[in-house]
mmCIF file with all atom_site columns, C-alpha atoms in Angstrom:
data_model
loop_
_atom_site.group_PDB
_atom_site.id
_atom_site.type_symbol
_atom_site.label_atom_id
_atom_site.label_alt_id
_atom_site.label_comp_id
_atom_site.label_asym_id
_atom_site.label_entity_id
_atom_site.label_seq_id
_atom_site.pdbx_PDB_ins_code
_atom_site.Cartn_x
_atom_site.Cartn_y
_atom_site.Cartn_z
_atom_site.occupancy
_atom_site.B_iso_or_equiv
_atom_site.pdbx_formal_charge
_atom_site.auth_seq_id
_atom_site.auth_comp_id
_atom_site.auth_asym_id
_atom_site.auth_atom_id
_atom_site.pdbx_PDB_model_num
ATOM 1   C CA . MET N 1 1   ? 69.984  -89.102  -99.441  1.00 64.00 ? 1   MET N CA 1
ATOM 2   C CA . ALA N 1 2   ? 73.414  -87.814  -100.599 1.00 83.00 ? 2   ALA N CA 1
ATOM 3   C CA . ASN N 1 3   ? 75.015  -84.836  -99.162  1.00 92.00 ? 3   ASN N CA 1
ATOM 4   C CA . ILE N 1 4   ? 77.661  -83.066  -101.592 1.00 96.00 ? 4   ILE N CA 1
ATOM 5   C CA . THR N 1 5   ? 79.939  -80.447  -100.263 1.00 97.00 ? 5   THR N CA 1
ATOM 6   C CA . ASP N 1 6   ? 83.263  -78.863  -101.850 1.00 97.00 ? 6   ASP N CA 1
ATOM 7   C CA . LYS N 1 7   ? 85.476  -79.659  -98.798  1.00 98.00 ? 7   LYS N CA 1
ATOM 8   C CA . LEU N 1 8   ? 86.013  -82.079  -95.867  1.00 98.00 ? 8   LEU N CA 1
ATOM 9   C CA . SER N 1 9   ? 84.360  -81.441  -92.730  1.00 98.00 ? 9   SER N CA 1
ATOM 10  C CA . PRO N 1 10  ? 85.712  -82.295  -89.306  1.00 98.00 ? 10  PRO N CA 1
ATOM 11  C CA . ILE N 1 11  ? 83.230  -85.179  -89.288  1.00 97.00 ? 11  ILE N CA 1
ATOM 12  C CA . ASP N 1 12  ? 84.545  -86.479  -92.573  1.00 98.00 ? 12  ASP N CA 1
ATOM 13  C CA . ILE N 1 13  ? 88.113  -86.195  -91.494  1.00 98.00 ? 13  ILE N CA 1
ATOM 14  C CA . GLU N 1 14  ? 87.512  -88.376  -88.302  1.00 97.00 ? 14  GLU N CA 1
ATOM 15  C CA . PHE N 1 15  ? 85.713  -90.853  -90.344  1.00 97.00 ? 15  PHE N CA 1
ATOM 16  C CA . ILE N 1 16  ? 88.529  -90.972  -92.556  1.00 97.00 ? 16  ILE N CA 1
ATOM 17  C CA . GLU N 1 17  ? 91.200  -91.371  -89.878  1.00 95.00 ? 17  GLU N CA 1
ATOM 18  C CA . ASN N 1 18  ? 89.068  -94.312  -88.459  1.00 95.00 ? 18  ASN N CA 1
ATOM 19  C CA . GLN N 1 19  ? 89.027  -96.407  -91.690  1.00 95.00 ? 19  GLN N CA 1
ATOM 20  C CA . LYS N 1 20  ? 91.280  -99.413  -92.492  1.00 95.00 ? 20  LYS N CA 1
ATOM 21  C CA . ILE N 1 21  ? 90.782  -99.658  -96.147  1.00 96.00 ? 21  ILE N CA 1
ATOM 22  C CA . PHE N 1 22  ? 89.920  -97.157  -99.019  1.00 97.00 ? 22  PHE N CA 1
ATOM 23  C CA . PHE N 1 23  ? 89.343  -97.610  -102.624 1.00 98.00 ? 23  PHE N CA 1
ATOM 24  C CA . VAL N 1 24  ? 90.744  -95.466  -105.500 1.00 98.00 ? 24  VAL N CA 1
ATOM 25  C CA . THR N 1 25  ? 89.501  -95.088  -108.939 1.00 98.00 ? 25  THR N CA 1
ATOM 26  C CA . THR N 1 26  ? 91.033  -93.630  -112.067 1.00 98.00 ? 26  THR N CA 1
ATOM 27  C CA . ALA N 1 27  ? 90.417  -94.135  -115.947 1.00 97.00 ? 27  ALA N CA 1
ATOM 28  C CA . PRO N 1 28  ? 92.340  -93.120  -119.045 1.00 95.00 ? 28  PRO N CA 1
ATOM 29  C CA . LYS N 1 29  ? 90.523  -91.434  -121.643 1.00 93.00 ? 29  LYS N CA 1
ATOM 30  C CA . ASN N 1 30  ? 90.458  -94.952  -123.654 1.00 91.00 ? 30  ASN N CA 1
ATOM 31  C CA . GLY N 1 31  ? 91.025  -98.311  -121.810 1.00 90.00 ? 31  GLY N CA 1
ATOM 32  C CA . LYS N 1 32  ? 90.059  -100.019 -118.550 1.00 93.00 ? 32  LYS N CA 1
ATOM 33  C CA . ILE N 1 33  ? 88.923  -98.281  -115.463 1.00 96.00 ? 33  ILE N CA 1
ATOM 34  C CA . ASN N 1 34  ? 91.002  -99.247  -112.679 1.00 96.00 ? 34  ASN N CA 1
ATOM 35  C CA . LEU N 1 35  ? 89.521  -99.766  -109.147 1.00 97.00 ? 35  LEU N CA 1
ATOM 36  C CA . SER N 1 36  ? 92.260  -100.404 -106.219 1.00 95.00 ? 36  SER N CA 1
ATOM 37  C CA . PRO N 1 37  ? 91.662  -101.411 -102.667 1.00 95.00 ? 37  PRO N CA 1
ATOM 38  C CA . LYS N 1 38  ? 94.214  -99.542  -100.482 1.00 95.00 ? 38  LYS N CA 1
ATOM 39  C CA . GLY N 1 39  ? 95.270  -100.534 -96.916  1.00 90.00 ? 39  GLY N CA 1
ATOM 40  C CA . LEU N 1 40  ? 98.496  -100.156 -94.998  1.00 81.00 ? 40  LEU N CA 1
ATOM 41  C CA . ASP N 1 41  ? 98.845  -97.786  -92.070  1.00 85.00 ? 41  ASP N CA 1
ATOM 42  C CA . ASP N 1 42  ? 100.391 -94.354  -92.538  1.00 91.00 ? 42  ASP N CA 1
ATOM 43  C CA . THR N 1 43  ? 99.690  -94.092  -96.558  1.00 95.00 ? 43  THR N CA 1
ATOM 44  C CA . PHE N 1 44  ? 97.213  -91.351  -96.346  1.00 97.00 ? 44  PHE N CA 1
ATOM 45  C CA . LYS N 1 45  ? 97.486  -88.030  -95.132  1.00 97.00 ? 45  LYS N CA 1
ATOM 46  C CA . ILE N 1 46  ? 94.997  -85.258  -95.003  1.00 98.00 ? 46  ILE N CA 1
ATOM 47  C CA . ILE N 1 47  ? 96.801  -81.912  -95.356  1.00 98.00 ? 47  ILE N CA 1
ATOM 48  C CA . ASP N 1 48  ? 93.856  -79.603  -95.008  1.00 98.00 ? 48  ASP N CA 1
ATOM 49  C CA . GLU N 1 49  ? 89.975  -79.890  -96.133  1.00 98.00 ? 49  GLU N CA 1
ATOM 50  C CA . ASN N 1 50  ? 90.990  -79.920  -99.895  1.00 98.00 ? 50  ASN N CA 1
ATOM 51  C CA . LYS N 1 51  ? 94.331  -81.472  -99.987  1.00 98.00 ? 51  LYS N CA 1
ATOM 52  C CA . ILE N 1 52  ? 95.431  -85.015  -99.397  1.00 98.00 ? 52  ILE N CA 1
ATOM 53  C CA . LEU N 1 53  ? 98.856  -86.893  -99.944  1.00 98.00 ? 53  LEU N CA 1
ATOM 54  C CA . TRP N 1 54  ? 98.575  -90.524  -100.703 1.00 97.00 ? 54  TRP N CA 1
ATOM 55  C CA . LEU N 1 55  ? 101.842 -92.597  -100.407 1.00 97.00 ? 55  LEU N CA 1
ATOM 56  C CA . ASN N 1 56  ? 101.697 -95.248  -103.057 1.00 96.00 ? 56  ASN N CA 1
ATOM 57  C CA . TYR N 1 57  ? 103.950 -98.345  -102.665 1.00 94.00 ? 57  TYR N CA 1
ATOM 58  C CA . PHE N 1 58  ? 105.017 -100.356 -105.584 1.00 91.00 ? 58  PHE N CA 1
ATOM 59  C CA . GLY N 1 59  ? 103.193 -103.498 -106.711 1.00 90.00 ? 59  GLY N CA 1
ATOM 60  C CA . SER N 1 60  ? 102.202 -105.404 -109.701 1.00 90.00 ? 60  SER N CA 1
ATOM 61  C CA . GLY N 1 61  ? 100.915 -102.747 -111.699 1.00 92.00 ? 61  GLY N CA 1
ATOM 62  C CA . ASN N 1 62  ? 100.859 -99.070  -111.846 1.00 95.00 ? 62  ASN N CA 1
ATOM 63  C CA . GLU N 1 63  ? 97.530  -98.079  -113.536 1.00 96.00 ? 63  GLU N CA 1
ATOM 64  C CA . THR N 1 64  ? 96.930  -94.949  -111.513 1.00 97.00 ? 64  THR N CA 1
ATOM 65  C CA . ALA N 1 65  ? 99.937  -93.186  -112.713 1.00 97.00 ? 65  ALA N CA 1
ATOM 66  C CA . ALA N 1 66  ? 99.400  -93.889  -116.323 1.00 97.00 ? 66  ALA N CA 1
ATOM 67  C CA . HIS N 1 67  ? 95.765  -92.855  -116.046 1.00 97.00 ? 67  HIS N CA 1
ATOM 68  C CA . LEU N 1 68  ? 96.507  -89.476  -114.460 1.00 98.00 ? 68  LEU N CA 1
ATOM 69  C CA . LEU N 1 69  ? 98.792  -88.547  -117.375 1.00 97.00 ? 69  LEU N CA 1
ATOM 70  C CA . GLU N 1 70  ? 95.641  -88.812  -119.756 1.00 96.00 ? 70  GLU N CA 1
ATOM 71  C CA . ASP N 1 71  ? 93.146  -87.706  -117.202 1.00 97.00 ? 71  ASP N CA 1
ATOM 72  C CA . ASN N 1 72  ? 93.850  -86.324  -113.861 1.00 98.00 ? 72  ASN N CA 1
ATOM 73  C CA . ARG N 1 73  ? 90.312  -87.280  -112.354 1.00 98.00 ? 73  ARG N CA 1
ATOM 74  C CA . MET N 1 74  ? 90.335  -89.488  -109.115 1.00 98.00 ? 74  MET N CA 1
ATOM 75  C CA . THR N 1 75  ? 87.754  -90.764  -107.139 1.00 98.00 ? 75  THR N CA 1
ATOM 76  C CA . ILE N 1 76  ? 88.399  -92.177  -103.623 1.00 98.00 ? 76  ILE N CA 1
ATOM 77  C CA . MET N 1 77  ? 86.013  -94.130  -101.640 1.00 98.00 ? 77  MET N CA 1
ATOM 78  C CA . PHE N 1 78  ? 85.658  -95.000  -97.874  1.00 98.00 ? 78  PHE N CA 1
ATOM 79  C CA . CYS N 1 79  ? 82.946  -97.279  -96.308  1.00 97.00 ? 79  CYS N CA 1
ATOM 80  C CA . ALA N 1 80  ? 81.976  -97.703  -93.059  1.00 96.00 ? 80  ALA N CA 1
ATOM 81  C CA . PHE N 1 81  ? 82.086  -101.667 -92.301  1.00 96.00 ? 81  PHE N CA 1
ATOM 82  C CA . GLU N 1 82  ? 81.570  -101.001 -88.636  1.00 94.00 ? 82  GLU N CA 1
ATOM 83  C CA . GLY N 1 83  ? 79.256  -98.648  -86.557  1.00 94.00 ? 83  GLY N CA 1
ATOM 84  C CA . GLU N 1 84  ? 77.001  -95.987  -88.158  1.00 94.00 ? 84  GLU N CA 1
ATOM 85  C CA . PRO N 1 85  ? 76.491  -96.637  -91.920  1.00 96.00 ? 85  PRO N CA 1
ATOM 86  C CA . ASN N 1 86  ? 78.311  -94.218  -94.208  1.00 96.00 ? 86  ASN N CA 1
ATOM 87  C CA . ILE N 1 87  ? 79.781  -94.028  -97.894  1.00 97.00 ? 87  ILE N CA 1
ATOM 88  C CA . LEU N 1 88  ? 82.177  -91.268  -98.207  1.00 98.00 ? 88  LEU N CA 1
ATOM 89  C CA . ARG N 1 89  ? 83.535  -90.444  -101.811 1.00 98.00 ? 89  ARG N CA 1
ATOM 90  C CA . LEU N 1 90  ? 85.936  -87.924  -102.672 1.00 98.00 ? 90  LEU N CA 1
ATOM 91  C CA . TYR N 1 91  ? 85.857  -86.614  -106.074 1.00 98.00 ? 91  TYR N CA 1
ATOM 92  C CA . CYS N 1 92  ? 89.578  -85.187  -107.124 1.00 98.00 ? 92  CYS N CA 1
ATOM 93  C CA . LYS N 1 93  ? 92.156  -84.030  -109.355 1.00 98.00 ? 93  LYS N CA 1
ATOM 94  C CA . ALA N 1 94  ? 95.403  -85.802  -108.776 1.00 98.00 ? 94  ALA N CA 1
ATOM 95  C CA . LYS N 1 95  ? 98.937  -85.915  -110.103 1.00 97.00 ? 95  LYS N CA 1
ATOM 96  C CA . ALA N 1 96  ? 101.892 -88.270  -109.339 1.00 97.00 ? 96  ALA N CA 1
ATOM 97  C CA . ILE N 1 97  ? 105.027 -86.742  -107.539 1.00 98.00 ? 97  ILE N CA 1
ATOM 98  C CA . HIS N 1 98  ? 108.115 -88.869  -108.339 1.00 97.00 ? 98  HIS N CA 1
ATOM 99  C CA . VAL N 1 99  ? 111.518 -88.986  -106.396 1.00 95.00 ? 99  VAL N CA 1
ATOM 100 C CA . ARG N 1 100 ? 112.768 -86.781  -109.319 1.00 96.00 ? 100 ARG N CA 1
ATOM 101 C CA . ASP N 1 101 ? 110.198 -84.053  -108.850 1.00 97.00 ? 101 ASP N CA 1
ATOM 102 C CA . ALA N 1 102 ? 110.889 -80.794  -106.853 1.00 97.00 ? 102 ALA N CA 1
ATOM 103 C CA . LEU N 1 103 ? 108.031 -81.551  -104.314 1.00 98.00 ? 103 LEU N CA 1
ATOM 104 C CA . TRP N 1 104 ? 109.244 -85.162  -103.573 1.00 98.00 ? 104 TRP N CA 1
ATOM 105 C CA . GLU N 1 105 ? 111.300 -84.380  -100.416 1.00 97.00 ? 105 GLU N CA 1
ATOM 106 C CA . GLU N 1 106 ? 108.476 -82.158  -98.859  1.00 98.00 ? 106 GLU N CA 1
ATOM 107 C CA . TYR N 1 107 ? 105.790 -84.736  -99.563  1.00 98.00 ? 107 TYR N CA 1
ATOM 108 C CA . ILE N 1 108 ? 107.733 -87.809  -98.746  1.00 98.00 ? 108 ILE N CA 1
ATOM 109 C CA . SER N 1 109 ? 108.624 -86.325  -95.218  1.00 97.00 ? 109 SER N CA 1
ATOM 110 C CA . TYR N 1 110 ? 104.838 -86.500  -94.235  1.00 97.00 ? 110 TYR N CA 1
ATOM 111 C CA . PHE N 1 111 ? 105.031 -90.195  -94.071  1.00 96.00 ? 111 PHE N CA 1
ATOM 112 C CA . GLU N 1 112 ? 107.052 -92.289  -91.334  1.00 92.00 ? 112 GLU N CA 1
ATOM 113 C CA . VAL N 1 113 ? 107.553 -95.333  -93.480  1.00 87.00 ? 113 VAL N CA 1
ATOM 114 C CA . LYS N 1 114 ? 109.234 -94.400  -96.658  1.00 88.00 ? 114 LYS N CA 1
ATOM 115 C CA . ARG N 1 115 ? 110.768 -97.804  -98.099  1.00 87.00 ? 115 ARG N CA 1
ATOM 116 C CA . ALA N 1 116 ? 109.168 -99.164  -101.326 1.00 92.00 ? 116 ALA N CA 1
ATOM 117 C CA . ALA N 1 117 ? 107.511 -95.666  -102.111 1.00 95.00 ? 117 ALA N CA 1
ATOM 118 C CA . ARG N 1 118 ? 106.927 -95.437  -105.789 1.00 96.00 ? 118 ARG N CA 1
ATOM 119 C CA . GLN N 1 119 ? 105.235 -91.955  -105.810 1.00 97.00 ? 119 GLN N CA 1
ATOM 120 C CA . VAL N 1 120 ? 103.128 -89.774  -103.711 1.00 98.00 ? 120 VAL N CA 1
ATOM 121 C CA . PHE N 1 121 ? 99.740  -88.634  -105.233 1.00 98.00 ? 121 PHE N CA 1
ATOM 122 C CA . GLU N 1 122 ? 99.000  -84.970  -104.583 1.00 98.00 ? 122 GLU N CA 1
ATOM 123 C CA . VAL N 1 123 ? 95.247  -85.029  -104.391 1.00 98.00 ? 123 VAL N CA 1
ATOM 124 C CA . THR N 1 124 ? 92.975  -81.940  -104.578 1.00 98.00 ? 124 THR N CA 1
ATOM 125 C CA . ILE N 1 125 ? 89.530  -82.674  -103.495 1.00 98.00 ? 125 ILE N CA 1
ATOM 126 C CA . GLU N 1 126 ? 86.813  -80.854  -105.515 1.00 98.00 ? 126 GLU N CA 1
ATOM 127 C CA . ASN N 1 127 ? 83.645  -82.607  -104.046 1.00 98.00 ? 127 ASN N CA 1
ATOM 128 C CA . VAL N 1 128 ? 82.795  -84.589  -100.924 1.00 98.00 ? 128 VAL N CA 1
ATOM 129 C CA . ASN N 1 129 ? 79.775  -86.897  -101.152 1.00 98.00 ? 129 ASN N CA 1
ATOM 130 C CA . ASN N 1 130 ? 78.242  -88.606  -97.920  1.00 96.00 ? 130 ASN N CA 1
ATOM 131 C CA . SER N 1 131 ? 75.820  -91.143  -98.511  1.00 95.00 ? 131 SER N CA 1
ATOM 132 C CA . CYS N 1 132 ? 73.799  -93.499  -96.455  1.00 92.00 ? 132 CYS N CA 1
ATOM 133 C CA . GLY N 1 133 ? 75.735  -96.824  -96.707  1.00 94.00 ? 133 GLY N CA 1
ATOM 134 C CA . MET N 1 134 ? 73.009  -98.846  -95.213  1.00 94.00 ? 134 MET N CA 1
ATOM 135 C CA . GLY N 1 135 ? 73.517  -101.533 -97.912  1.00 94.00 ? 135 GLY N CA 1
ATOM 136 C CA . VAL N 1 136 ? 77.325  -102.026 -97.020  1.00 95.00 ? 136 VAL N CA 1
ATOM 137 C CA . PRO N 1 137 ? 77.781  -105.238 -94.678  1.00 95.00 ? 137 PRO N CA 1
ATOM 138 C CA . LEU N 1 138 ? 79.356  -105.196 -91.355  1.00 95.00 ? 138 LEU N CA 1
ATOM 139 C CA . TYR N 1 139 ? 82.911  -106.672 -91.085  1.00 94.00 ? 139 TYR N CA 1
ATOM 140 C CA . ASP N 1 140 ? 85.196  -107.188 -88.265  1.00 94.00 ? 140 ASP N CA 1
ATOM 141 C CA . PHE N 1 141 ? 88.740  -105.860 -88.853  1.00 94.00 ? 141 PHE N CA 1
ATOM 142 C CA . ILE N 1 142 ? 91.382  -108.489 -88.100  1.00 94.00 ? 142 ILE N CA 1
ATOM 143 C CA . GLY N 1 143 ? 94.652  -106.526 -89.056  1.00 93.00 ? 143 GLY N CA 1
ATOM 144 C CA . GLN N 1 144 ? 96.494  -105.377 -91.906  1.00 91.00 ? 144 GLN N CA 1
ATOM 145 C CA . ARG N 1 145 ? 98.336  -107.909 -94.142  1.00 91.00 ? 145 ARG N CA 1
ATOM 146 C CA . ASP N 1 146 ? 102.154 -107.968 -93.555  1.00 91.00 ? 146 ASP N CA 1
ATOM 147 C CA . ASP N 1 147 ? 103.011 -109.960 -96.669  1.00 91.00 ? 147 ASP N CA 1
ATOM 148 C CA . LEU N 1 148 ? 103.896 -106.827 -98.742  1.00 87.00 ? 148 LEU N CA 1
ATOM 149 C CA . THR N 1 149 ? 105.634 -105.038 -96.029  1.00 87.00 ? 149 THR N CA 1
ATOM 150 C CA . ASN N 1 150 ? 107.657 -108.121 -95.229  1.00 92.00 ? 150 ASN N CA 1
ATOM 151 C CA . TYR N 1 151 ? 108.685 -108.378 -98.748  1.00 93.00 ? 151 TYR N CA 1
ATOM 152 C CA . TYR N 1 152 ? 109.681 -104.783 -98.688  1.00 91.00 ? 152 TYR N CA 1
ATOM 153 C CA . ASP N 1 153 ? 111.881 -105.479 -95.537  1.00 92.00 ? 153 ASP N CA 1
ATOM 154 C CA . ARG N 1 154 ? 113.651 -108.346 -96.920  1.00 96.00 ? 154 ARG N CA 1
ATOM 155 C CA . THR N 1 155 ? 114.497 -106.949 -100.391 1.00 95.00 ? 155 THR N CA 1
ATOM 156 C CA . THR N 1 156 ? 116.854 -104.019 -101.094 1.00 95.00 ? 156 THR N CA 1
ATOM 157 C CA . LYS N 1 157 ? 116.194 -100.598 -102.524 1.00 92.00 ? 157 LYS N CA 1
ATOM 158 C CA . GLU N 1 158 ? 118.151 -101.908 -105.605 1.00 95.00 ? 158 GLU N CA 1
ATOM 159 C CA . GLU N 1 159 ? 115.712 -104.827 -105.897 1.00 95.00 ? 159 GLU N CA 1
ATOM 160 C CA . HIS N 1 160 ? 112.496 -102.434 -105.428 1.00 94.00 ? 160 HIS N CA 1
ATOM 161 C CA . ILE N 1 161 ? 113.964 -100.296 -108.431 1.00 94.00 ? 161 ILE N CA 1
ATOM 162 C CA . ALA N 1 162 ? 114.491 -103.314 -110.596 1.00 95.00 ? 162 ALA N CA 1
ATOM 163 C CA . TYR N 1 163 ? 110.999 -104.698 -110.045 1.00 94.00 ? 163 TYR N CA 1
ATOM 164 C CA . MET N 1 164 ? 109.579 -101.308 -110.732 1.00 95.00 ? 164 MET N CA 1
ATOM 165 C CA . LYS N 1 165 ? 111.648 -101.047 -113.868 1.00 95.00 ? 165 LYS N CA 1
ATOM 166 C CA . LYS N 1 166 ? 110.158 -104.560 -114.891 1.00 95.00 ? 166 LYS N CA 1
ATOM 167 C CA . LYS N 1 167 ? 106.595 -104.219 -113.943 1.00 95.00 ? 167 LYS N CA 1
ATOM 168 C CA . ASN N 1 168 ? 105.732 -100.394 -113.280 1.00 96.00 ? 168 ASN N CA 1
ATOM 169 C CA . GLN N 1 169 ? 106.646 -98.707  -116.510 1.00 96.00 ? 169 GLN N CA 1
ATOM 170 C CA . ILE N 1 170 ? 103.931 -99.741  -118.678 1.00 95.00 ? 170 ILE N CA 1
ATOM 171 C CA . SER N 1 171 ? 100.028 -100.175 -117.511 1.00 93.00 ? 171 SER N CA 1
ATOM 172 C CA . PHE N 1 172 ? 98.093  -103.065 -118.328 1.00 91.00 ? 172 PHE N CA 1
ATOM 173 C CA . ASP N 1 173 ? 96.597  -101.087 -121.074 1.00 90.00 ? 173 ASP N CA 1
ATOM 174 C CA . GLY N 1 174 ? 100.064 -100.609 -122.664 1.00 93.00 ? 174 GLY N CA 1
ATOM 175 C CA . LYS N 1 175 ? 100.205 -96.840  -121.467 1.00 94.00 ? 175 LYS N CA 1
ATOM 176 C CA . ASP N 1 176 ? 103.385 -95.245  -120.281 1.00 95.00 ? 176 ASP N CA 1
ATOM 177 C CA . THR N 1 177 ? 103.536 -94.488  -116.527 1.00 96.00 ? 177 THR N CA 1
ATOM 178 C CA . LYS N 1 178 ? 106.408 -92.014  -116.817 1.00 95.00 ? 178 LYS N CA 1
ATOM 179 C CA . LEU N 1 179 ? 107.917 -93.559  -113.582 1.00 95.00 ? 179 LEU N CA 1
ATOM 180 C CA . PHE N 1 180 ? 111.489 -93.022  -114.620 1.00 93.00 ? 180 PHE N CA 1
ATOM 181 C CA . GLU N 1 181 ? 111.253 -90.176  -116.917 1.00 84.00 ? 181 GLU N CA 1
ATOM 182 C CA . ASP N 1 182 ? 109.634 -86.907  -117.433 1.00 69.00 ? 182 ASP N CA 1
#
C-alpha cells in the first residue's frame, strides 16, 4: 500500500542518499513524455524536506528544460535494487536555473564538480509517495560509468558550449529549451 506525504522524512532522505540511480520524468503540454535515468555522484542535493537541487550535465538532448517551460511538473523516482524493497516517487514543481540567472552562483556552489554543468534544476516537492517495490528485481551495483565524465575532462569549456549550442537548444519534439536565451 502506498504512503503519500507532503515532505521528505528522515527515512526518505537516508534512502535517497543511498541510491546510485534515479529516474526523472517530465512532459510538455503536447509531445513525448520524457523518462531519463540519472546517475553520477554529487548531482542531487537535498536542501530541506521540500527542496532539491539537481545538477544536470549536458548530453544528447535537453528535454527536461524544454518541457518545464510548458509544464513545470516533474516526477523523480528512486527504486531499491538492494536491501528492503521500496519505490519512492517525488511529485514536484521544477524550473531550470541557467548560468545567466541570479541564483546560478548560489545553486552551483552546492556541487563539488561543476564542469559540463548545463543547468541546475530547482525542485520543490509537493508529494512523496512510498510504495512497496516488491516487484523490483535485485541488482548488484558495480560502479558509475566514467565514459561521460572522461569526455568532459578531455574537452574544454568552449567545446562544451559548442556542443550544447548544436545539440541542446531544441528538444526532440522541436521545442525551444531557452538554454542560451531568456
